[in-house]
Amino acid sequence: MGALLDVKNLGISFGGLRAVNGFDISIEKEELYGLIGPNGAGKTTVFNLLTGVYKPDAGKVILDGQDITGKKTIDISKAGIARTFQNIRLFTKLSVLDNVKVGLHNKHHYSTIEGILRLPGYRRVEKEMNERAMELLKVFDLADHADYLASNLPYGQQRKLEIARALATEPKLLLLDEPAAGMNPNETGELMEMIQLVREKFHMTILLIEHDMKLVSGICEKLTVLNFGEVLAQGDTATVLNDPQVITAYLGE
Amino acid sequence: MWDMLKKMNKNTKSNLITYGIVIVAFVVMQLLISTGSISSLLEGLMVPLCMYIILAVSLNLVVGILGELSLGHAGFMCVGAFSSAFFSKCMADVITIAPLRFFLALLVGIASAAVFGIIIGIPVLRLKGDYLAIVTLAFGEIIKNLVNVLFIGKDSNGFHFSTKDVMGLNMEPDGTVIVNGPQGITGTPKDSTFLIGVILILITLFIVINLTNSRDGRAIMAIRDNRIAAESVGINVTKYKLMAFTISAALAGAAGVLYSHNLSTLTANTNNFGYNMSINILVFVVLGGIGSIRGSMIAAVILTLLPELLRGLSDYRMLIYAIVLILMMLFNWAPKSIEWREKYLSFGKKKKEAAK
Ligand SMILES: Nc1ncnc2c1ncn2[C@@H]1O[C@H](COP(=O)(O)OP(=O)(O)OP(=O)(O)O)[C@@H](O)[C@H]1O
Ligand SMILES: [Mg+2]
């Protein structure tokens, strides 16, 4: 016990396909945990199950002692899970700053009336939100681009903005779905440093999906390998990577 | 003063310009009217024009800001028009101060349209895209048709309702018919004025602009841009969709109040409350540039005034109208024109680039 995220026997089927089956994972506070596996193994589906995009047909999800199995996405966000998406999903026609401010939505409140009439509550809270959002943008070197439309950012920075937006919700657990996808080796290296930094600065617990084994082994202390929807191996990074089953699954692709 | 203007961000400045345009246009028109420089026909168009602007700006809240296609806007206007005309007619003798009566009628019209917005919005907003458009269109038509079979009378015993005919009301001989089915409501006090219309435009702009630039507005636009991402950061999609839809409906109700208090006889037909009207309003929004509040306003003005201004050229009227439609479309949507506007018409943006 005491784990921040405790998942037991999670599963879901799409028609005849058992996309995830008997999935267990236990993540401690402030751990940086990797979820790897070949294409179509069910990694993104696990994220969708954890965040309520899909309802699991089996299993239990406990976050920080709270049962969140089968809850709605917004309740899971409020409970403390935030995520990024494999195919970037930004608010494309909003500014970079506003993207982060949408992430702050549930942490800073004023009423609709206060907003329309521009009452003092509006001014005070908007100022707080601007300051907080700028702080987050600074962490990701995006502060200079605060006024840009999100869709006008280069690809690599869009990925960073997604992380900043997720952090704005002040999550307990951050799920990153292939944050380095489509980046060149330079950008990837920089991003990995940034993820480490986020973890230290925000005392964040992170579950990271990654394709690139090298990359994952560099920063994750624990790994779970998924193959055809089932856990193939699980444990310390070094042990898992030397597991003969894992080696065959990857080389046998 | 100039310094203050400089310090303001681009958004605030652009919004002030929008309010400024309305006020200047109003003053100019008033001057023209008071010096007798425009025809009475054009003068009579001022209140309807205000109504079209309110409708266009409020529909933009759903189509441009929320990103959903609604074709039932005329239905909400119809609710606002009839409920407020009903109120005013009942109260014509009780409240004799016209501005007060109009103000209360306005509240009645807005509230009724908002209630309909909620009732229709809850089931309909689950639908997406074309389905939403079709179902809102149907709701608009249903509202119009319901009004046409509604009979309400009042006698010493109180109100009587029927959906058949006046006889079905079963009134005492002293009773009067207030809502007379397809003949609608006659004798609504003509309380709408150009000034009231302009005030309502300013209020509508104020509500839509400030909502858009607030926490709730950001949530609404986030849903438009990416619903799944919005949910993932804890935005209540149903709540904010309904909020945008209801506020939009309420403002359409206000336009309806303006409309019904500008006519001695209010009936619901295809031209005023049918899908024709809904599509007309949508045309304003699309041609003005979806999501652009000022654009909706300008498109509404041009497309409402144009047919009247061209009345002399009877044969070419529709041809010129069509050409203007196409030109506006090109101005707003052609990539080259967007480029040009970004270069020459946007304030502040240039400086920033120069600073780089
Ligand atoms: N909504 C859905 N409906 C039907 N099948 C789905 C759905 N979502 C995922 N699947 C299937 O579930 C399996 C796992 O998909 P998932 O996206 O989780 O894989 P992944 O491990 O993230 O792969 P990749 O590395 O390519 O991102 C795939 O076979 C996929 O086609
Ligand atoms: Mg995936």
XYZ file of C-alpha atoms and ligand atoms in Angstrom:
641
model
C 0.000 0.000 0.000
C 0.925 3.620 0.038
C 1.310 3.674 -3.723
C -0.035 6.772 -5.437
C -1.603 4.772 -8.239
C -2.755 1.234 -7.726
C -4.294 -0.575 -10.661
C -5.529 -4.160 -10.440
C -6.634 -6.458 -13.232
C -7.721 -3.657 -15.585
C -9.267 -4.758 -18.881
C -11.325 -3.693 -21.880
C -12.461 -5.234 -25.154
C -13.303 -3.553 -28.436
C -15.650 -5.955 -30.162
C -13.693 -9.178 -30.325
C -10.348 -7.558 -29.539
C -9.134 -7.763 -25.949
C -7.118 -4.509 -26.112
C -6.033 -4.588 -22.463
C -6.260 -7.593 -20.196
C -5.369 -8.158 -16.528
C -3.289 -5.007 -16.359
C -1.671 -4.322 -12.958
C 0.549 -1.423 -12.044
C 1.594 0.236 -8.832
C 3.337 3.606 -8.897
C 4.934 5.259 -5.872
C 4.882 9.003 -5.236
C 7.465 10.931 -7.263
C 8.368 7.910 -9.333
C 9.148 8.255 -13.034
C 7.645 5.124 -14.506
C 7.839 3.923 -18.104
C 5.159 2.075 -20.031
C 6.582 0.516 -23.170
C 5.550 -1.973 -25.790
C 5.295 -2.493 -29.533
C 2.749 -0.772 -31.786
C -0.823 -1.611 -30.893
C 0.161 -3.194 -27.580
C -2.532 -1.207 -25.735
C -0.473 1.555 -24.101
C -2.669 4.461 -25.132
C -5.705 2.383 -24.249
C -4.344 2.069 -20.695
C -4.164 5.892 -20.532
C -7.691 6.149 -21.865
C -8.864 3.724 -19.193
C -7.048 5.587 -16.423
C -8.518 8.930 -17.515
C -12.078 7.780 -18.067
C -12.120 8.135 -21.847
C -13.065 4.443 -21.880
C -14.852 2.573 -19.093
C -12.985 -0.596 -18.095
C -15.003 -3.826 -18.163
C -12.827 -5.309 -15.438
C -10.501 -4.176 -12.691
C -9.967 -1.359 -10.243
C -8.119 1.963 -10.302
C -7.147 3.541 -6.977
C -5.549 6.994 -6.971
C -4.098 8.090 -3.636
C -6.547 5.855 -1.755
C -9.564 7.018 -3.776
C -11.416 4.582 -6.029
C -11.759 6.263 -9.426
C -12.715 3.186 -11.467
C -15.162 4.033 -14.245
C -15.457 7.683 -13.259
C -15.964 10.439 -15.805
C -12.970 12.200 -17.321
C -13.651 15.510 -15.612
C -13.975 13.851 -12.200
C -10.721 12.010 -12.764
C -9.093 15.304 -13.690
C -10.380 16.776 -10.453
C -9.172 13.709 -8.554
C -5.672 14.444 -9.859
C -4.725 12.764 -13.125
C -3.605 14.901 -16.051
C -2.363 13.740 -19.411
C -0.934 14.616 -22.789
C -1.949 12.998 -26.062
C -0.059 10.955 -28.585
C -1.597 13.055 -31.364
C -1.233 16.546 -29.975
C -4.539 18.023 -28.856
C -4.139 21.707 -28.192
C -6.772 24.432 -28.231
C -5.498 25.515 -31.605
C -7.296 28.843 -31.961
C -6.444 30.009 -28.442
C -3.201 31.700 -27.495
C -0.425 29.750 -25.838
C -1.200 31.590 -22.597
C -4.917 30.791 -22.820
C -4.175 27.117 -23.385
C -2.503 27.012 -19.994
C -5.236 29.143 -18.444
C -7.824 26.571 -19.556
C -5.728 24.076 -17.613
C -6.035 26.341 -14.560
C -9.822 26.410 -14.918
C -10.689 24.338 -11.864
C -8.073 25.886 -9.598
C -9.082 29.527 -9.989
C -12.721 30.520 -9.752
C -14.982 33.485 -10.361
C -18.609 33.467 -11.429
C -20.021 34.066 -14.902
C -21.558 37.343 -13.717
C -18.256 38.538 -12.260
C -16.665 37.713 -15.585
C -19.207 39.533 -17.744
C -19.385 42.596 -15.494
C -15.601 42.641 -14.931
C -16.069 42.858 -11.173
C -13.052 42.956 -8.835
C -13.164 39.169 -8.476
C -12.598 38.848 -12.205
C -9.624 41.214 -12.196
C -8.002 39.598 -9.169
C -8.389 35.996 -10.319
C -7.411 36.725 -13.928
C -4.232 38.346 -12.639
C -3.483 35.280 -10.528
C -4.143 33.050 -13.520
C -1.899 35.109 -15.786
C 0.934 34.987 -13.287
C 0.583 31.278 -12.678
C 0.330 30.509 -16.394
C 3.415 32.596 -17.154
C 5.355 30.760 -14.443
C 4.477 27.464 -16.079
C 5.336 28.743 -19.542
C 8.731 29.867 -18.251
C 9.516 26.348 -17.096
C 9.031 25.184 -20.679
C 10.776 28.149 -22.331
C 7.479 29.218 -23.848
C 7.038 32.551 -22.084
C 8.212 34.520 -25.127
C 5.517 32.892 -27.211
C 2.632 33.487 -24.790
C 0.659 35.542 -27.341
C 1.096 33.142 -30.247
C -1.760 31.025 -31.422
C -1.112 27.505 -30.194
C -1.340 26.187 -33.744
C 1.464 28.533 -34.831
C 4.003 26.965 -32.474
C 6.575 24.593 -33.920
C 5.823 20.945 -33.310
C 8.270 20.392 -30.455
C 6.956 23.382 -28.557
C 3.391 22.221 -29.018
C 4.319 19.052 -27.150
C 5.802 21.126 -24.349
C 2.710 23.305 -24.201
C 0.585 20.198 -23.730
C 2.684 19.259 -20.724
C 2.416 22.783 -19.311
C -1.350 22.691 -19.720
C -1.557 19.316 -17.984
C 0.558 20.589 -15.082
C -1.713 23.613 -14.743
C -4.411 21.314 -13.345
C -2.040 20.575 -10.434
C -2.279 16.816 -10.867
C -0.996 14.159 -8.520
C -0.141 11.948 -11.471
C 0.992 13.058 -14.912
C 0.514 10.740 -17.893
C 2.678 11.470 -20.936
C 1.835 9.645 -24.163
C 4.952 9.509 -26.358
C 6.025 13.081 -25.607
C 9.076 12.740 -27.848
C 7.237 11.391 -30.876
C 8.258 13.240 -34.016
C 11.133 15.094 -32.354
C 14.702 15.013 -33.548
C 17.401 13.574 -31.220
C 18.339 17.059 -30.049
C 14.815 18.030 -29.087
C 14.290 14.623 -27.523
C 17.296 15.025 -25.261
C 16.131 18.458 -24.212
C 12.631 17.177 -23.547
C 13.905 14.363 -21.338
C 15.835 16.867 -19.255
C 12.710 18.918 -18.977
C 10.708 15.929 -17.778
C 13.310 15.262 -15.090
C 13.133 18.904 -14.115
C 9.345 18.859 -13.892
C 9.500 15.855 -11.672
C 11.922 17.503 -9.265
C 10.421 20.971 -9.346
C 6.801 19.902 -8.936
C 7.475 16.665 -7.000
C 5.488 15.028 -9.764
C 4.713 11.374 -10.253
C 4.953 10.540 -13.937
C 3.858 7.613 -16.076
C 5.494 7.856 -19.464
C 4.670 5.952 -22.629
C 7.623 5.654 -24.933
C 8.544 3.750 -28.009
C 12.229 4.318 -27.880
C 13.773 1.862 -25.391
C 17.030 3.753 -25.121
C 15.263 6.887 -24.152
C 13.107 5.223 -21.529
C 15.980 3.344 -19.972
C 17.785 6.650 -19.548
C 15.288 8.264 -17.228
C 12.738 5.777 -15.865
C 13.478 3.840 -12.710
C 10.721 1.334 -13.331
C 9.168 -0.155 -16.431
C 6.118 -2.101 -17.437
C 6.225 -3.822 -20.801
C 2.926 -4.368 -22.540
C 2.471 -6.846 -25.369
C -0.847 -7.750 -27.003
C -2.684 -6.035 -24.153
C -0.982 -8.026 -21.394
C 1.879 -7.257 -19.048
C 4.955 -9.041 -20.323
C 7.400 -7.854 -17.685
C 7.450 -5.375 -14.851
C 9.990 -4.007 -12.384
C 13.300 -2.137 -12.214
C 14.418 -0.803 -15.547
C 17.653 -2.798 -15.709
C 15.976 -6.095 -14.797
C 13.141 -5.619 -17.266
C 15.412 -4.708 -20.141
C 17.447 -7.857 -19.616
C 14.391 -10.079 -19.487
C 14.709 -12.573 -22.379
C 10.951 -12.381 -23.064
C 11.186 -8.626 -23.521
C 14.153 -8.971 -25.810
C 12.312 -11.444 -28.041
C 9.146 -9.343 -28.082
C 11.110 -6.350 -29.299
C 13.511 -8.096 -31.627
C 10.798 -10.346 -32.951
C 8.771 -7.375 -34.191
C -5.210 59.368 -23.033
C -3.177 58.273 -26.057
C -0.679 56.612 -23.740
C -3.469 54.736 -22.091
C -4.636 53.493 -25.466
C -1.145 52.367 -26.288
C -0.774 50.441 -23.078
C -3.998 48.510 -23.506
C -3.652 45.128 -25.055
C -4.747 44.456 -28.588
C -7.914 42.731 -27.508
C -9.219 45.547 -25.356
C -8.441 48.048 -28.059
C -10.247 46.052 -30.707
C -13.282 45.756 -28.432
C -13.379 49.488 -27.780
C -13.294 50.046 -31.522
C -16.319 47.767 -31.872
C -18.336 49.747 -29.301
C -17.091 52.971 -30.902
C -18.322 51.957 -34.357
C -21.825 51.348 -32.994
C -21.971 54.657 -31.154
C -20.584 56.695 -34.043
C -22.937 54.999 -36.511
C -25.855 55.765 -34.219
C -24.929 59.454 -33.866
C -24.447 59.838 -37.603
C -27.784 58.192 -38.375
C -29.534 60.317 -35.768
C -28.092 63.455 -37.349
C -29.197 62.323 -40.786
C -32.651 61.534 -39.485
C -33.064 64.819 -37.616
C -31.993 66.837 -40.652
C -34.380 64.846 -42.797
C -31.601 63.614 -45.075
C -32.799 60.037 -45.350
C -36.021 58.522 -46.558
C -38.628 57.481 -44.052
C -38.299 53.993 -45.470
C -34.674 53.827 -44.460
C -35.505 55.379 -41.131
C -38.073 52.653 -40.548
C -35.347 50.115 -41.147
C -33.293 51.209 -38.160
C -35.049 49.099 -35.524
C -35.040 45.935 -37.666
C -31.390 46.603 -38.373
C -30.620 46.692 -34.655
C -32.533 43.449 -34.326
C -30.503 41.764 -37.079
C -27.252 42.872 -35.479
C -28.284 41.449 -32.109
C -29.315 38.199 -33.788
C -26.059 37.928 -35.719
C -23.837 38.683 -32.723
C -25.747 36.274 -30.494
C -25.717 33.477 -33.074
C -21.982 33.987 -33.389
C -21.709 32.935 -29.753
C -22.963 29.469 -30.732
C -21.521 29.166 -34.233
C -18.216 31.001 -33.818
C -17.338 30.738 -30.135
C -18.863 27.366 -29.254
C -18.381 25.994 -32.769
C -21.772 24.327 -33.136
C -24.106 24.862 -36.061
C -27.523 25.972 -34.828
C -30.342 26.703 -37.254
C -33.039 27.423 -34.697
C -32.156 30.968 -33.808
C -35.382 32.399 -35.212
C -37.298 30.083 -32.896
C -35.815 31.732 -29.805
C -36.496 35.122 -31.279
C -40.103 34.010 -31.788
C -40.399 33.000 -28.129
C -39.018 36.362 -27.017
C -41.306 38.247 -29.392
C -44.526 36.509 -28.404
C -43.949 36.247 -24.670
C -43.037 39.921 -24.416
C -45.850 41.098 -26.689
C -48.246 39.040 -24.603
C -46.928 40.678 -21.457
C -47.059 44.185 -22.888
C -50.571 43.726 -24.182
C -51.825 42.472 -20.822
C -50.041 45.286 -19.025
C -50.817 48.081 -21.518
C -53.396 49.573 -19.147
C -51.754 48.574 -15.881
C -48.278 50.017 -16.504
C -48.583 53.259 -18.423
C -44.937 54.321 -18.259
C -43.733 53.047 -21.623
C -40.002 52.636 -20.829
C -40.750 50.716 -17.639
C -43.244 48.495 -19.431
C -40.786 47.853 -22.210
C -38.037 47.049 -19.733
C -40.233 44.487 -17.976
C -41.338 43.061 -21.335
C -37.683 42.758 -22.250
C -36.996 40.751 -19.104
C -39.984 38.517 -19.848
C -38.835 37.951 -23.438
C -35.241 37.233 -22.446
C -36.228 34.899 -19.626
C -38.693 32.941 -21.778
C -36.193 32.534 -24.596
C -33.537 31.445 -22.078
C -35.897 28.821 -20.627
C -36.544 27.487 -24.130
C -32.795 27.572 -24.736
C -32.239 25.322 -21.742
C -35.138 22.971 -22.525
C -34.053 22.545 -26.138
C -30.333 22.701 -25.419
C -30.239 19.817 -22.945
C -31.279 17.104 -25.407
C -29.987 18.757 -28.580
C -26.432 19.591 -27.505
C -25.640 15.894 -27.233
C -25.742 15.840 -31.008
C -22.905 16.942 -33.199
C -22.442 18.802 -36.460
C -25.125 18.245 -39.080
C -27.406 16.423 -36.648
C -27.423 19.401 -34.316
C -28.160 21.720 -37.237
C -31.095 19.617 -38.415
C -32.650 19.173 -34.992
C -32.352 22.863 -34.064
C -33.907 23.695 -37.418
C -36.805 21.389 -36.572
C -37.212 22.953 -33.129
C -37.361 26.406 -34.661
C -40.108 25.275 -37.012
C -42.012 23.576 -34.193
C -41.989 26.745 -32.107
C -43.269 28.781 -35.054
C -46.040 26.280 -35.762
C -47.057 26.018 -32.109
C -47.502 29.775 -31.922
C -49.806 29.565 -34.930
C -52.259 27.274 -33.138
C -52.122 29.115 -29.833
C -55.189 31.015 -28.691
C -55.177 32.905 -25.417
C -57.981 35.095 -24.111
C -58.742 36.904 -20.905
C -62.059 37.609 -19.213
C -63.321 38.318 -15.705
C -62.480 34.712 -14.724
C -58.856 35.004 -15.806
C -56.916 33.498 -18.716
C -58.237 30.905 -21.149
C -56.169 28.750 -23.472
C -57.050 26.814 -26.582
C -55.266 25.206 -29.478
C -58.361 25.070 -31.722
C -59.954 28.464 -32.249
C -61.393 31.494 -30.494
C -64.625 29.634 -29.673
C -62.543 27.029 -27.909
C -61.570 29.647 -25.344
C -65.077 29.504 -23.815
C -64.886 33.065 -22.584
C -67.541 35.230 -20.945
C -68.926 37.967 -23.223
C -66.588 40.542 -21.638
C -63.484 38.571 -22.674
C -60.832 39.787 -25.106
C -58.638 37.659 -27.307
C -54.931 38.335 -26.747
C -53.239 35.718 -28.880
C -55.350 34.855 -31.887
C -53.713 31.832 -33.520
C -52.446 32.588 -37.031
C -53.554 36.219 -36.631
C -51.124 36.508 -33.737
C -51.123 39.461 -31.383
C -52.499 42.830 -32.429
C -52.136 46.112 -30.630
C -48.804 45.620 -28.899
C -47.641 49.052 -27.737
C -44.981 50.324 -30.157
C -42.298 50.888 -27.544
C -39.199 50.011 -29.595
C -37.052 52.902 -30.737
C -33.750 53.217 -32.557
C -32.126 54.347 -29.316
C -33.400 51.289 -27.434
C -32.192 49.109 -30.302
C -28.711 50.585 -30.112
C -28.598 50.210 -26.338
C -29.565 46.557 -26.753
C -26.801 46.115 -29.344
C -24.270 47.573 -26.918
C -25.492 45.306 -24.121
C -25.339 42.289 -26.420
C -21.804 43.177 -27.488
C -20.800 43.738 -23.882
C -22.127 40.351 -22.806
C -20.710 38.370 -25.722
C -17.301 40.089 -25.737
C -16.788 39.937 -21.989
C -18.008 36.373 -21.758
C -15.594 35.372 -24.507
C -12.686 36.968 -22.654
C -13.477 35.356 -19.329
C -12.824 32.014 -17.688
C -16.143 30.636 -18.955
C -15.509 31.905 -22.475
C -12.126 30.209 -22.562
C -13.769 26.960 -21.494
C -16.341 27.331 -24.295
C -13.646 27.955 -26.903
C -11.556 25.096 -25.523
C -14.501 22.771 -26.144
C -14.766 24.130 -29.676
C -11.091 23.558 -30.384
C -10.745 20.142 -28.804
C -13.474 18.544 -26.743
C -11.392 15.593 -25.576
C -8.547 17.802 -24.395
C -11.010 20.123 -22.663
C -12.473 17.180 -20.760
C -8.994 15.970 -19.865
C -8.296 19.207 -17.978
C -11.631 18.968 -16.182
C -13.875 21.234 -18.260
C -17.553 20.368 -17.876
C -18.480 20.126 -21.542
C -22.242 19.827 -21.082
C -22.387 22.790 -18.728
C -20.463 25.171 -20.940
C -22.188 24.136 -24.145
C -25.512 24.773 -22.467
C -24.282 28.087 -21.104
C -23.296 29.366 -24.553
C -26.491 28.063 -26.133
C -28.743 29.561 -23.461
C -27.101 32.982 -23.430
C -27.323 33.015 -27.213
C -31.024 32.076 -27.043
C -31.707 34.737 -24.413
C -30.126 37.429 -26.588
C -32.149 36.234 -29.588
C -35.152 36.647 -27.283
C -34.148 40.275 -26.723
C -34.065 40.769 -30.497
C -37.552 39.289 -30.610
C -38.763 41.812 -28.024
C -37.383 44.629 -30.145
C -39.148 43.157 -33.165
C -42.565 42.634 -31.596
C -42.663 46.112 -30.047
C -41.961 47.661 -33.417
C -45.089 46.258 -35.089
C -48.765 46.702 -34.470
C -49.488 43.143 -35.564
C -47.266 40.246 -34.623
C -47.703 36.986 -36.521
C -45.390 34.030 -36.869
C -44.718 33.158 -40.498
C -41.974 31.617 -42.573
C -40.298 34.937 -43.224
C -39.924 36.264 -39.724
C -39.587 33.207 -37.514
C -39.039 30.349 -39.940
C -35.864 28.701 -41.083
C -35.513 31.455 -43.700
C -34.717 33.857 -40.932
C -32.395 31.430 -39.140
C -30.443 30.925 -42.331
C -30.338 34.652 -43.018
C -28.761 35.210 -39.620
C -26.322 32.405 -40.275
C -25.370 34.111 -43.546
C -24.453 37.249 -41.575
C -22.281 35.210 -39.255
C -20.550 33.268 -42.006
C -19.967 36.259 -44.273
C -18.787 38.396 -41.388
C -16.191 35.765 -40.602
C -17.180 33.016 -38.162
C -16.127 34.027 -34.658
C -15.641 37.689 -35.565
C -18.127 39.745 -33.576
C -17.462 42.938 -35.482
C -17.683 41.073 -38.785
C -21.156 39.705 -37.939
C -22.256 43.221 -37.164
C -20.953 44.715 -40.379
C -22.332 41.887 -42.503
C -25.757 42.359 -40.901
C -25.703 46.082 -41.696
C -24.569 45.705 -45.298
C -26.897 42.861 -46.160
C -29.914 44.489 -44.509
C -29.437 47.942 -45.978
C -28.247 46.908 -49.405
C -31.578 45.726 -50.860
C -33.201 48.971 -49.699
C -30.450 51.236 -50.995
C -30.610 49.492 -54.339
C -34.366 49.728 -54.622
C -34.045 52.291 -57.454
C -32.141 49.821 -59.604
C -34.934 47.305 -59.375
C -33.691 45.043 -62.172
C -30.122 44.804 -60.999
C -30.911 44.692 -57.320
C -30.533 40.981 -56.780
C -27.559 40.819 -59.108
C -25.666 43.452 -57.117
C -26.728 41.796 -53.889
C -25.272 38.512 -55.102
C -22.033 40.184 -56.173
C -21.672 41.810 -52.759
C -22.238 38.433 -51.115
C -19.444 36.939 -53.182
C -17.091 39.853 -52.540
C -17.649 39.644 -48.785
C -17.037 35.940 -48.921
C -13.748 36.521 -50.729
C -12.701 39.323 -48.407
C -13.203 37.161 -45.346
C -12.144 33.759 -46.486
C -9.713 33.907 -49.391
C -6.204 33.055 -48.134
C -4.661 35.994 -50.013
C -7.121 38.400 -48.485
C -6.511 37.002 -44.993
C -2.799 37.564 -45.556
C -3.412 41.108 -46.719
C -5.593 41.913 -43.750
C -3.091 40.508 -41.314
C -0.466 42.730 -42.854
C -2.324 46.000 -43.118
C -5.381 45.939 -40.944
C -4.288 44.480 -37.630
C -3.052 46.926 -35.069
C -0.104 46.171 -32.852
C 0.815 42.947 -34.563
C 3.220 44.630 -36.939
C 5.133 46.361 -34.182
C 5.706 43.143 -32.389
C 7.179 41.534 -35.442
C 9.386 44.553 -36.007
C 10.654 44.226 -32.447
C 11.914 40.742 -33.142
N -11.701 2.962 -29.741
C -11.204 1.824 -30.239
N -11.996 1.013 -30.937
C -11.510 -0.150 -31.434
N -10.263 -0.566 -31.274
C -9.412 0.217 -30.583
C -9.840 1.445 -30.024
N -8.795 2.017 -29.375
C -7.772 1.179 -29.526
N -8.121 0.083 -30.246
C -7.259 -1.037 -30.582
O -6.641 -1.455 -29.396
C -5.310 -1.859 -29.674
C -4.367 -1.083 -28.791
O -4.322 0.255 -29.253
P -3.461 1.368 -28.535
O -3.735 2.631 -29.247
O -3.709 1.329 -27.090
O -1.985 0.899 -28.847
P -0.610 1.591 -28.453
O 0.120 0.628 -27.617
O -0.839 2.938 -27.901
O 0.073 1.663 -29.875
P 1.009 2.801 -30.508
O 2.382 2.518 -30.051
O 0.853 2.591 -31.970
O 0.472 4.101 -30.043
C -5.070 -1.620 -31.157
O -5.239 -2.841 -31.818
C -6.157 -0.654 -31.533
O -6.531 -0.833 -32.861
Mg -0.433 4.828 -28.448
